[in-house]
Tab-separated table of C-alpha atoms in Angstrom:
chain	number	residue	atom	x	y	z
A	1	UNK	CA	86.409	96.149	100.143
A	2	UNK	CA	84.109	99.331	99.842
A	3	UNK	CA	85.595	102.226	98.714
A	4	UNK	CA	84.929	104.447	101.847
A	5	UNK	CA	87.244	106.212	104.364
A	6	UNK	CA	86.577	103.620	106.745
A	7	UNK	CA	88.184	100.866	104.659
A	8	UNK	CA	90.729	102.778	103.100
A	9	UNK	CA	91.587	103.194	106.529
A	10	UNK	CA	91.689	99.577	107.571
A	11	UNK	CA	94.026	98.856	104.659
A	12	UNK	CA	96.490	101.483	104.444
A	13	UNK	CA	96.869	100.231	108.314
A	14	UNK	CA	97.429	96.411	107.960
A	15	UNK	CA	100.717	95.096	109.070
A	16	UNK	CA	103.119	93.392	106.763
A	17	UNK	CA	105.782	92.523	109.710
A	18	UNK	CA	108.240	93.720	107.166
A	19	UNK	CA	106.788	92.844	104.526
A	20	UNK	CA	106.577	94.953	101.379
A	21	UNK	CA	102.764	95.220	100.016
A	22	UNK	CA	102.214	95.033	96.000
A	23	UNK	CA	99.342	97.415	94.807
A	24	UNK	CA	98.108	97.297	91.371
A	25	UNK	CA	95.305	99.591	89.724
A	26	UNK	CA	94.071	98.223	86.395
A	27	UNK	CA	91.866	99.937	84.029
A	28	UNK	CA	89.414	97.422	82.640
A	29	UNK	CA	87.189	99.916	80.939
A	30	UNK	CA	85.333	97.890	78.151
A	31	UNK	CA	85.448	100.821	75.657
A	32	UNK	CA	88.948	101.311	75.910
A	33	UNK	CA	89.784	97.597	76.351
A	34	UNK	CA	87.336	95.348	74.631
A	35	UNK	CA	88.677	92.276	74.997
A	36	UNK	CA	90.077	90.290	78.456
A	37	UNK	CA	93.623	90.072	76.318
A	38	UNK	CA	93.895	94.101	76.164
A	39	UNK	CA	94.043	94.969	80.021
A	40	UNK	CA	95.488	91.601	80.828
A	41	UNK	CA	98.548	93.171	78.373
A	42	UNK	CA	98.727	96.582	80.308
A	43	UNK	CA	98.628	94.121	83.534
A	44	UNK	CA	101.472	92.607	82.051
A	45	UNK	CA	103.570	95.918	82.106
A	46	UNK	CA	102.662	96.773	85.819
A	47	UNK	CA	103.815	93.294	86.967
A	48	UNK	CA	106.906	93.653	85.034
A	49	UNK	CA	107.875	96.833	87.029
A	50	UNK	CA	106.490	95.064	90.104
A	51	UNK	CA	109.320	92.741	89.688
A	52	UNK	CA	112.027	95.129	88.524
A	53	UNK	CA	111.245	96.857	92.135
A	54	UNK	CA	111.629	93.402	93.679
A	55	UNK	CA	115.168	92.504	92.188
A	56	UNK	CA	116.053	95.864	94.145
A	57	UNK	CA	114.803	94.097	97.849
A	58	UNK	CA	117.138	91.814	100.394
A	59	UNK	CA	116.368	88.172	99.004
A	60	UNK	CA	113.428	87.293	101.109
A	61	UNK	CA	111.816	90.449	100.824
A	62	UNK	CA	112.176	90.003	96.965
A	63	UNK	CA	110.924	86.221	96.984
A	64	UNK	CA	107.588	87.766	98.842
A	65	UNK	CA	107.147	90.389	95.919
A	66	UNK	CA	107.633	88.026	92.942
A	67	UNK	CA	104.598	85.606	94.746
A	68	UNK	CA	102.817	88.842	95.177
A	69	UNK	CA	103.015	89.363	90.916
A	70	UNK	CA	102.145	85.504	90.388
A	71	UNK	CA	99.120	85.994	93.079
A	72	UNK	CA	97.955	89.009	91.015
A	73	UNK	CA	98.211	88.166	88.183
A	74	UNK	CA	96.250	84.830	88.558
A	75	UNK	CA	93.793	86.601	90.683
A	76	UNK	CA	92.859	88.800	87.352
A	77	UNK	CA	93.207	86.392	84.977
A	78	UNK	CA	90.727	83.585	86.540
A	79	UNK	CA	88.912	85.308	89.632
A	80	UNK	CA	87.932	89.081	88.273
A	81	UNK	CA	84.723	88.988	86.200
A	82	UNK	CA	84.635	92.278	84.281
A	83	UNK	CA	81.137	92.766	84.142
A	84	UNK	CA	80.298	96.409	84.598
A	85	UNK	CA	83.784	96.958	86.395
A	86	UNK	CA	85.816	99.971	84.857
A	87	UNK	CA	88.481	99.688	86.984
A	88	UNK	CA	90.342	97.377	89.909
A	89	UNK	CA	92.929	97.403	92.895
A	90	UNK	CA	94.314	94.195	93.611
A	91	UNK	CA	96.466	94.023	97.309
A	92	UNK	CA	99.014	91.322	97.992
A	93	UNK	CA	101.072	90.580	100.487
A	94	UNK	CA	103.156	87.234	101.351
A	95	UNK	CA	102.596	85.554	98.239
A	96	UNK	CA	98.461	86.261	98.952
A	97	UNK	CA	95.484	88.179	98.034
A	98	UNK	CA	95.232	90.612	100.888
A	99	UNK	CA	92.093	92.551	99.454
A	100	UNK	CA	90.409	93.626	95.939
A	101	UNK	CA	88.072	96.522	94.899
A	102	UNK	CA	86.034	96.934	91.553
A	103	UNK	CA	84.557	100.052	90.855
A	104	UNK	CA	82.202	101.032	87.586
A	105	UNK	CA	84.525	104.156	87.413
A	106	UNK	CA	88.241	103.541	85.105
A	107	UNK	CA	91.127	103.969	87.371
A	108	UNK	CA	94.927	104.765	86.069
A	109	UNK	CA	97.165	101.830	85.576
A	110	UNK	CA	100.025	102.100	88.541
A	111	UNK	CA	101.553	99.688	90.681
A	112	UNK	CA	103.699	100.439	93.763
A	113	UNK	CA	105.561	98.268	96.139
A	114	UNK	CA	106.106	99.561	99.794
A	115	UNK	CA	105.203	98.895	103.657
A	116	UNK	CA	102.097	99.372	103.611
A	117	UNK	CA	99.552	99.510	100.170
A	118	UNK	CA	99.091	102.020	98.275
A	119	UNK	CA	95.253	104.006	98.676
A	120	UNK	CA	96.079	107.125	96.493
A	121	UNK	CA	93.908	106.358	94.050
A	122	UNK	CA	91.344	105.591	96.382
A	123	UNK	CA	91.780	108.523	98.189
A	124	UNK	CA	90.947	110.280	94.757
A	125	UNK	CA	88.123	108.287	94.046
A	126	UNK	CA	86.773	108.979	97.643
A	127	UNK	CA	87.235	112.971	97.111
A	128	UNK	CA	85.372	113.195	94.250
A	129	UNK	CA	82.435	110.779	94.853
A	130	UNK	CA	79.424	110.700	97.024
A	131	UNK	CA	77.384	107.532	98.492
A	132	UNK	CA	73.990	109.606	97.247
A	133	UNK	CA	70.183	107.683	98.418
A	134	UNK	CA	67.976	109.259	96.254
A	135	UNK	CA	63.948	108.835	96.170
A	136	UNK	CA	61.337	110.360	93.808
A	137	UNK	CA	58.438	110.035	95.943
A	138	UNK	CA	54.865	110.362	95.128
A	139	UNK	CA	51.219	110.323	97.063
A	140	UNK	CA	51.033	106.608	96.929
A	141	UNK	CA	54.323	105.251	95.659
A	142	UNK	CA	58.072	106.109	95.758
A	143	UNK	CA	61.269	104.681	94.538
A	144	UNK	CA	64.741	104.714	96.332
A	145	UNK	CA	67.850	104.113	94.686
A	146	UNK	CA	71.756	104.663	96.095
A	147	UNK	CA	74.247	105.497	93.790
A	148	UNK	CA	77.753	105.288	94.330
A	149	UNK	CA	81.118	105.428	92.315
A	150	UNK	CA	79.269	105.361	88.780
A	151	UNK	CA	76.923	102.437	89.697
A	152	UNK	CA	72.991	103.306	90.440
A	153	UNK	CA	71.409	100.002	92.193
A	154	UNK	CA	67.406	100.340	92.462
A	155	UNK	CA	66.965	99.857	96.339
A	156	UNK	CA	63.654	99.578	96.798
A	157	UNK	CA	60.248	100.440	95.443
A	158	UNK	CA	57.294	101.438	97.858
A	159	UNK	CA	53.633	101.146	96.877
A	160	UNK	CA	50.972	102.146	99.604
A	161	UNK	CA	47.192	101.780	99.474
A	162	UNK	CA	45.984	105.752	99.292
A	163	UNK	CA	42.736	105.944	98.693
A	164	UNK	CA	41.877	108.624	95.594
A	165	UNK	CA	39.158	111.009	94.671
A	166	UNK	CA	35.608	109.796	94.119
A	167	UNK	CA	34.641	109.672	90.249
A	168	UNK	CA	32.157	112.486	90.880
A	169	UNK	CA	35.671	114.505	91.710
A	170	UNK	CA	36.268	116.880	94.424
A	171	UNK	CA	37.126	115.214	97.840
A	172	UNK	CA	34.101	113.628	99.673
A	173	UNK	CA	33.470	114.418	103.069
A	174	UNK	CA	35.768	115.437	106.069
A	175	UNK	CA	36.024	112.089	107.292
A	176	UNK	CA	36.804	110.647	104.391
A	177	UNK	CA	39.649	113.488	103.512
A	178	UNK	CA	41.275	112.359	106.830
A	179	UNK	CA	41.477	109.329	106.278
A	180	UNK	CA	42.949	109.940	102.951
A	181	UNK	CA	45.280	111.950	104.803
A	182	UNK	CA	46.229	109.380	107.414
A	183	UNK	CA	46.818	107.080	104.714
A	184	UNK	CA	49.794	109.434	102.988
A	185	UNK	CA	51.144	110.246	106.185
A	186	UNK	CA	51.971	106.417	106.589
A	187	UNK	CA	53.001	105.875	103.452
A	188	UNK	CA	55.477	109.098	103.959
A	189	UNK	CA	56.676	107.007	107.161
A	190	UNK	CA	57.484	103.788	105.378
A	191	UNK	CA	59.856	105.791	102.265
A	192	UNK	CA	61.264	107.143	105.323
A	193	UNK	CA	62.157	104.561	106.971
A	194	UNK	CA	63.384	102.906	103.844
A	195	UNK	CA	65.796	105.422	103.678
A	196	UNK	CA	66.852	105.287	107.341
A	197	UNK	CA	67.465	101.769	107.142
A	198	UNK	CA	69.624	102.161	103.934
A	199	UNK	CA	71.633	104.593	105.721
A	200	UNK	CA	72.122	102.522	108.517
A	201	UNK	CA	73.701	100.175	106.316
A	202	UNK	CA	75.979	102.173	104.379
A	203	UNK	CA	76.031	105.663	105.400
A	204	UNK	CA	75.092	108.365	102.780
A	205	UNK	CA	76.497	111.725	102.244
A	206	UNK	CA	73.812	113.203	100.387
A	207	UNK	CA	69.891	112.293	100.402
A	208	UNK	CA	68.080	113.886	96.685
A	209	UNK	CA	64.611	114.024	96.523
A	210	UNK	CA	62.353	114.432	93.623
A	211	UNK	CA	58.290	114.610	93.184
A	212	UNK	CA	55.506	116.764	93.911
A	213	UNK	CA	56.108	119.792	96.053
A	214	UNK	CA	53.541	119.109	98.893
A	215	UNK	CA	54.916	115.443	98.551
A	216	UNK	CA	58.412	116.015	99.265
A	217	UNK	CA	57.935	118.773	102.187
A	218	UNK	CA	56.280	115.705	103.638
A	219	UNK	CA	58.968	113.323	103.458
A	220	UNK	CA	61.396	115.477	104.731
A	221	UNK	CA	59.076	116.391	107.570
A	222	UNK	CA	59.521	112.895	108.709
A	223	UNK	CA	63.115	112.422	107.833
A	224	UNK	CA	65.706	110.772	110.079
A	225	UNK	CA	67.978	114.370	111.702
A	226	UNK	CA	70.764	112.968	109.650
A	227	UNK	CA	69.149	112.563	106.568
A	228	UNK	CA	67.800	115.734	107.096
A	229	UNK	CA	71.039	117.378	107.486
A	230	UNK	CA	72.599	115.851	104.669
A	231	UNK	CA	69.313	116.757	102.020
A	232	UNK	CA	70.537	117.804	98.897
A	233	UNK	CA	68.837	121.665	99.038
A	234	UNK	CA	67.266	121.717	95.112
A	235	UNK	CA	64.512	118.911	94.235
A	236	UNK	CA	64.760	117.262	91.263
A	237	UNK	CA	62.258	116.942	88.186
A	238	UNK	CA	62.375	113.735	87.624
A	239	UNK	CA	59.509	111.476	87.409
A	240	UNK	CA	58.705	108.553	88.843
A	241	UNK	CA	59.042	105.885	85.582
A	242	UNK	CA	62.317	107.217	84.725
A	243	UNK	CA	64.623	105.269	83.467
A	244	UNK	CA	67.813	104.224	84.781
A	245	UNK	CA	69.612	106.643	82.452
A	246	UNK	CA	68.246	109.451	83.404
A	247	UNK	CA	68.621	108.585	86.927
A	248	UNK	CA	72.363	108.564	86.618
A	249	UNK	CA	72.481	111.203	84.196
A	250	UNK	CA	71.127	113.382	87.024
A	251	UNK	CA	72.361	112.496	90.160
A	252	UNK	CA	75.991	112.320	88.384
A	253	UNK	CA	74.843	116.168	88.023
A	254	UNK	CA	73.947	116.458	91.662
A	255	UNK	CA	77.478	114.644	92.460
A	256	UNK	CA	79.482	117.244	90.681
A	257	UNK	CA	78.026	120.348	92.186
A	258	UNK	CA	78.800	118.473	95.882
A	259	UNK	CA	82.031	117.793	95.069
A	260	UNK	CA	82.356	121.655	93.574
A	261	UNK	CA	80.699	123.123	96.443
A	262	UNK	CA	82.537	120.939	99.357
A	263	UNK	CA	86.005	122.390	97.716
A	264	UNK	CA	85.047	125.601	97.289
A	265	UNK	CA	84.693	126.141	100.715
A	266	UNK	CA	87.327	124.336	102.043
A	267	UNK	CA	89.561	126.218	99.285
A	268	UNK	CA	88.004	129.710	100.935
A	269	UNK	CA	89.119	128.623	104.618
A	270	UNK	CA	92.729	128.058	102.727
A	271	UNK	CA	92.968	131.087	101.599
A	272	UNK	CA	91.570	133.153	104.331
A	273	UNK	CA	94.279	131.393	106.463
A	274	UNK	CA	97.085	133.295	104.509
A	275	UNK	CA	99.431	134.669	106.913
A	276	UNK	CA	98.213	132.801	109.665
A	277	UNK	CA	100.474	129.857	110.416
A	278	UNK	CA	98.646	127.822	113.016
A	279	UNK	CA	95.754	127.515	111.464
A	280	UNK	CA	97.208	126.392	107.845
A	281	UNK	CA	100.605	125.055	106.157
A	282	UNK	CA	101.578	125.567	102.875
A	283	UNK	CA	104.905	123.873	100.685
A	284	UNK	CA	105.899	120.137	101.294
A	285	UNK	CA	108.288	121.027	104.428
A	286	UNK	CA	105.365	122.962	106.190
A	287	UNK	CA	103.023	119.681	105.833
A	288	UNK	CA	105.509	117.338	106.895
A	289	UNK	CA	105.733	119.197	110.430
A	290	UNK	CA	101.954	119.148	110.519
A	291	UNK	CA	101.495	115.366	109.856
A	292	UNK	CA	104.166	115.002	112.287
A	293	UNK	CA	102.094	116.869	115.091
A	294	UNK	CA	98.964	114.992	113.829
A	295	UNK	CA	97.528	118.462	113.584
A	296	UNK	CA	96.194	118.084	109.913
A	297	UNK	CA	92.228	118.683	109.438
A	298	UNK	CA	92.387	118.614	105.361
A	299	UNK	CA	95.227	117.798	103.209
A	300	UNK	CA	95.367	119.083	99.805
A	301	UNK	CA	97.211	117.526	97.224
A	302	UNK	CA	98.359	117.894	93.771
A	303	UNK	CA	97.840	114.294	91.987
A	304	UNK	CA	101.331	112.760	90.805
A	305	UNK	CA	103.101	114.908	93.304
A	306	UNK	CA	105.934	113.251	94.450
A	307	UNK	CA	109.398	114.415	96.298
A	308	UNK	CA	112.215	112.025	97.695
A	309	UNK	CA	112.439	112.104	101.723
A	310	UNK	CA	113.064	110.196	105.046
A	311	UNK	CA	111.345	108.261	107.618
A	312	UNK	CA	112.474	108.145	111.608
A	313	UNK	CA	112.308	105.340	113.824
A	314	UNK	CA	109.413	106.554	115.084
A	315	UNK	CA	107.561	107.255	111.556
A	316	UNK	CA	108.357	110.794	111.620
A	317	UNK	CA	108.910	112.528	108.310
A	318	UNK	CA	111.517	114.711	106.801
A	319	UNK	CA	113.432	115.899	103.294
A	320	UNK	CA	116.938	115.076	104.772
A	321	UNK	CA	118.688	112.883	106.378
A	322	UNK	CA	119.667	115.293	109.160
A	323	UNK	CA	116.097	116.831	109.663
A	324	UNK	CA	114.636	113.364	110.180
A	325	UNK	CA	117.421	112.308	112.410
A	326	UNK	CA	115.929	114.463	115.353
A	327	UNK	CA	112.837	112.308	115.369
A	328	UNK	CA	114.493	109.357	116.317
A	329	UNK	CA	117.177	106.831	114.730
A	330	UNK	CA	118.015	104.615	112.280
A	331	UNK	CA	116.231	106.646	109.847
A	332	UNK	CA	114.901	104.908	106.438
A	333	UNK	CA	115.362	106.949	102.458
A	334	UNK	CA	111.310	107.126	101.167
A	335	UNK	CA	110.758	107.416	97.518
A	336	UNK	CA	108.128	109.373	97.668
A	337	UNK	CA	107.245	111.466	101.196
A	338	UNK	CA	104.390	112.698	99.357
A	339	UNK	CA	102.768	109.379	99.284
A	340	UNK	CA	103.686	109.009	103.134
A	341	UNK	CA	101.742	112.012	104.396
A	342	UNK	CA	98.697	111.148	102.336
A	343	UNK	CA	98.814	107.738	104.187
A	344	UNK	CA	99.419	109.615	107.163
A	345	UNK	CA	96.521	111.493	106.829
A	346	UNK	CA	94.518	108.635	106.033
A	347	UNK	CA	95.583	106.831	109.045
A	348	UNK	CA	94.952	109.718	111.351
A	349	UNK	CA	90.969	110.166	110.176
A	350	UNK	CA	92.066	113.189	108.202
A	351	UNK	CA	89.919	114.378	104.525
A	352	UNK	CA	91.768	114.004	101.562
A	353	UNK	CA	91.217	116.544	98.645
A	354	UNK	CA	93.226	115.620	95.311
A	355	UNK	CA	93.464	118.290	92.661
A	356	UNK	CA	94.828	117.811	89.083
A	357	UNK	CA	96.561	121.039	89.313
A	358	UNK	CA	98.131	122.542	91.402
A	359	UNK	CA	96.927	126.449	90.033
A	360	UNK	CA	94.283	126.231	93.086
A	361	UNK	CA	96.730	125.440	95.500
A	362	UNK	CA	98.956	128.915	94.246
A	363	UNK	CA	102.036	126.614	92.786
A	364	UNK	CA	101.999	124.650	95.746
A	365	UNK	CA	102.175	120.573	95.768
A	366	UNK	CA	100.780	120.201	99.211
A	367	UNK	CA	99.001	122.505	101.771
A	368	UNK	CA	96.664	121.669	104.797
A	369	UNK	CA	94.038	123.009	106.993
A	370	UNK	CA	94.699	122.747	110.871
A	371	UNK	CA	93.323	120.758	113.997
A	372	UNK	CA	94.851	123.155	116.338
């Protein structure tokens, strides 16, 4: 799977038919684990707590779980090819692979076993990475690249026949200048519909550009109105032989000031919500009424959150027993009701933010922004 919020989606919404899910994030970063032996021994401790957890379940339930560990723990041992992957999230259910990610960013080591998997970490991963198209574009030639969760992959490379100046320099006649001219333009139309096409494919959120001045007011001119909307404002300086390095070096730059400005201004509509209860909710109980009403427009969450709670009939939320109750009965303890309303949230097309702290939040683990 891709890490994006349409398949995080699709996963945190498959059906086990009762069925507990096993979710297991390794870190396989090659400078802190350089050989196969070192994460496969960290593996070794998730599994064991897998199975702990399943000595807790009714007997079938249990049996289900323990295949789960075996399935995952074969899966990374001869499937996964490390590679350039810094970090995994291996999905079982029924004994079977259920789904797999590899990303060339480390992840925490956790595994969880509930009803449905576990997309936290994903959800974190999501919030504070872009799916960027970049192109440093010149007269005659232009490369494209995408770059997503660490990785930079070299889309495409464009090379047009422009005609140049005369050795005697200085343009030549009118005509000729024109057709010079009609030469860029279509060059200018193939980059951009390199990068239409790419986006069609995988959507970006952010489209940098980088070259000459006149070059890039060009290309934009002739932009897709998406791409357009989602420009990155500042061009880059970097040239066109650059080398891969420098490429990620710079759009990890460009990433970081996204993510920056994106919470900034969602943590602005936060706080000018402050007093105003239908447009915001603040503290755990607050949140769990507003996932409840599907009313939630942005979550905000404190990473490693986590507060004991219960689950209706109807998959309503609540701290106690008696609160939950009114949704609807038999009602079901949750370990963590944290956990729930992110998956909640995910289900219900919701954005995500995950904070490390909760100092932006004003001491609170949970808050949200309002549909209605």
């Amino acid at each position: 799977m891709q890490v994006n919020a349409g398949d995080i989606r699709a996963l945190v919404s498959k059906d086990g038919g009762g069925v507990p899910f096993t979710s297991v994030y390794l870190n396989t970063d090659g400078a802190r684990f350089p050989r196969a032996a070192d994460y496969e021994a960290r593996l070794d401790g998730l599994l064991r707590e897998v199975r702990r957890t399943a000595d807790t379940l009714p007997e079938e339930q249990a049996a289900g779980v323990h295949a789960d560990a075996e399935a995952v723990s074969r899966w990374v041992r001869q499937e996964f090819e490390r590679g350039d992957v810094r970090g995994v999230g291996v999905f079982a259910g029924g004994g079977e692979i259920i789904d797999t990610v590899q990303t060339a960013l480390p992840v925490r080591n956790v595994a969880r076993v509930a009803g449905t998997p576990y997309v936290v970490p994903l959800e974190a991963l999501l919030g504070r990475h872009h799916h960027i198209a970049f192109a440093i574009v010149s007269r005659d030639r232009a490369r494209v690249f995408r770059y997503h969760l660490g990785r930079l992959e070299e889309h495409e490379r464009v090379e047009s026949d422009v005609h140049g100046q005369h050795e005697q320099g200085g343009w030549s006649q009118a005509r000729y200048q024109r057709n010079i001219e009609h030469e860029v333009l279509h060059h200018m139309k193939d980059v951009a519909e390199v990068l239409r096409q790419l986006h069609d494919t995988e959507p970006i959120d952010a489209l940098v550009l980088s070259g000459p001045g006149p070059d890039v007011a060009e290309l934009e001119r002739l932009l897709h109105p998406y791409l357009r909307e989602v420009r990155y404002g500042k061009a880059l300086s970097v040239p066109l032989h650059a080398g891969p390095d420098d490429v990620k070096k710079a759009l990890a730059e460009v990433e970081q000031s996204l993510v920056s400005s994106r919470r900034q201004q969602l943590l602005e509509r936060l706080r000018a919500s402050q007093g105003q209860g239908e447009r915001a909710a603040r503290g755990v109980r607050h949140v769990l009424e507003a996932i409840n009403a599907k009313a939630v427009e942005t979550l905000f969450v404190v990473e490693g959150a986590g507060e004991p709670g219960y689950k209706s009939a109807n998959g309503a939320l609540a701290l106690t027993e008696e609160e939950t109750a009114a949704y609807g009965t038999p009602v079901t303890p949750v370990p963590d009701v944290v956990d729930e309303v992110i998956e909640e949230a995910v289900r219900s097309g919701a954005h995500i933010e995950l904070f490390r702290d909760g100092e932006r939040l004003d001491g609170n683990m949970v808050a949200a922004l309002l549909r209605f």
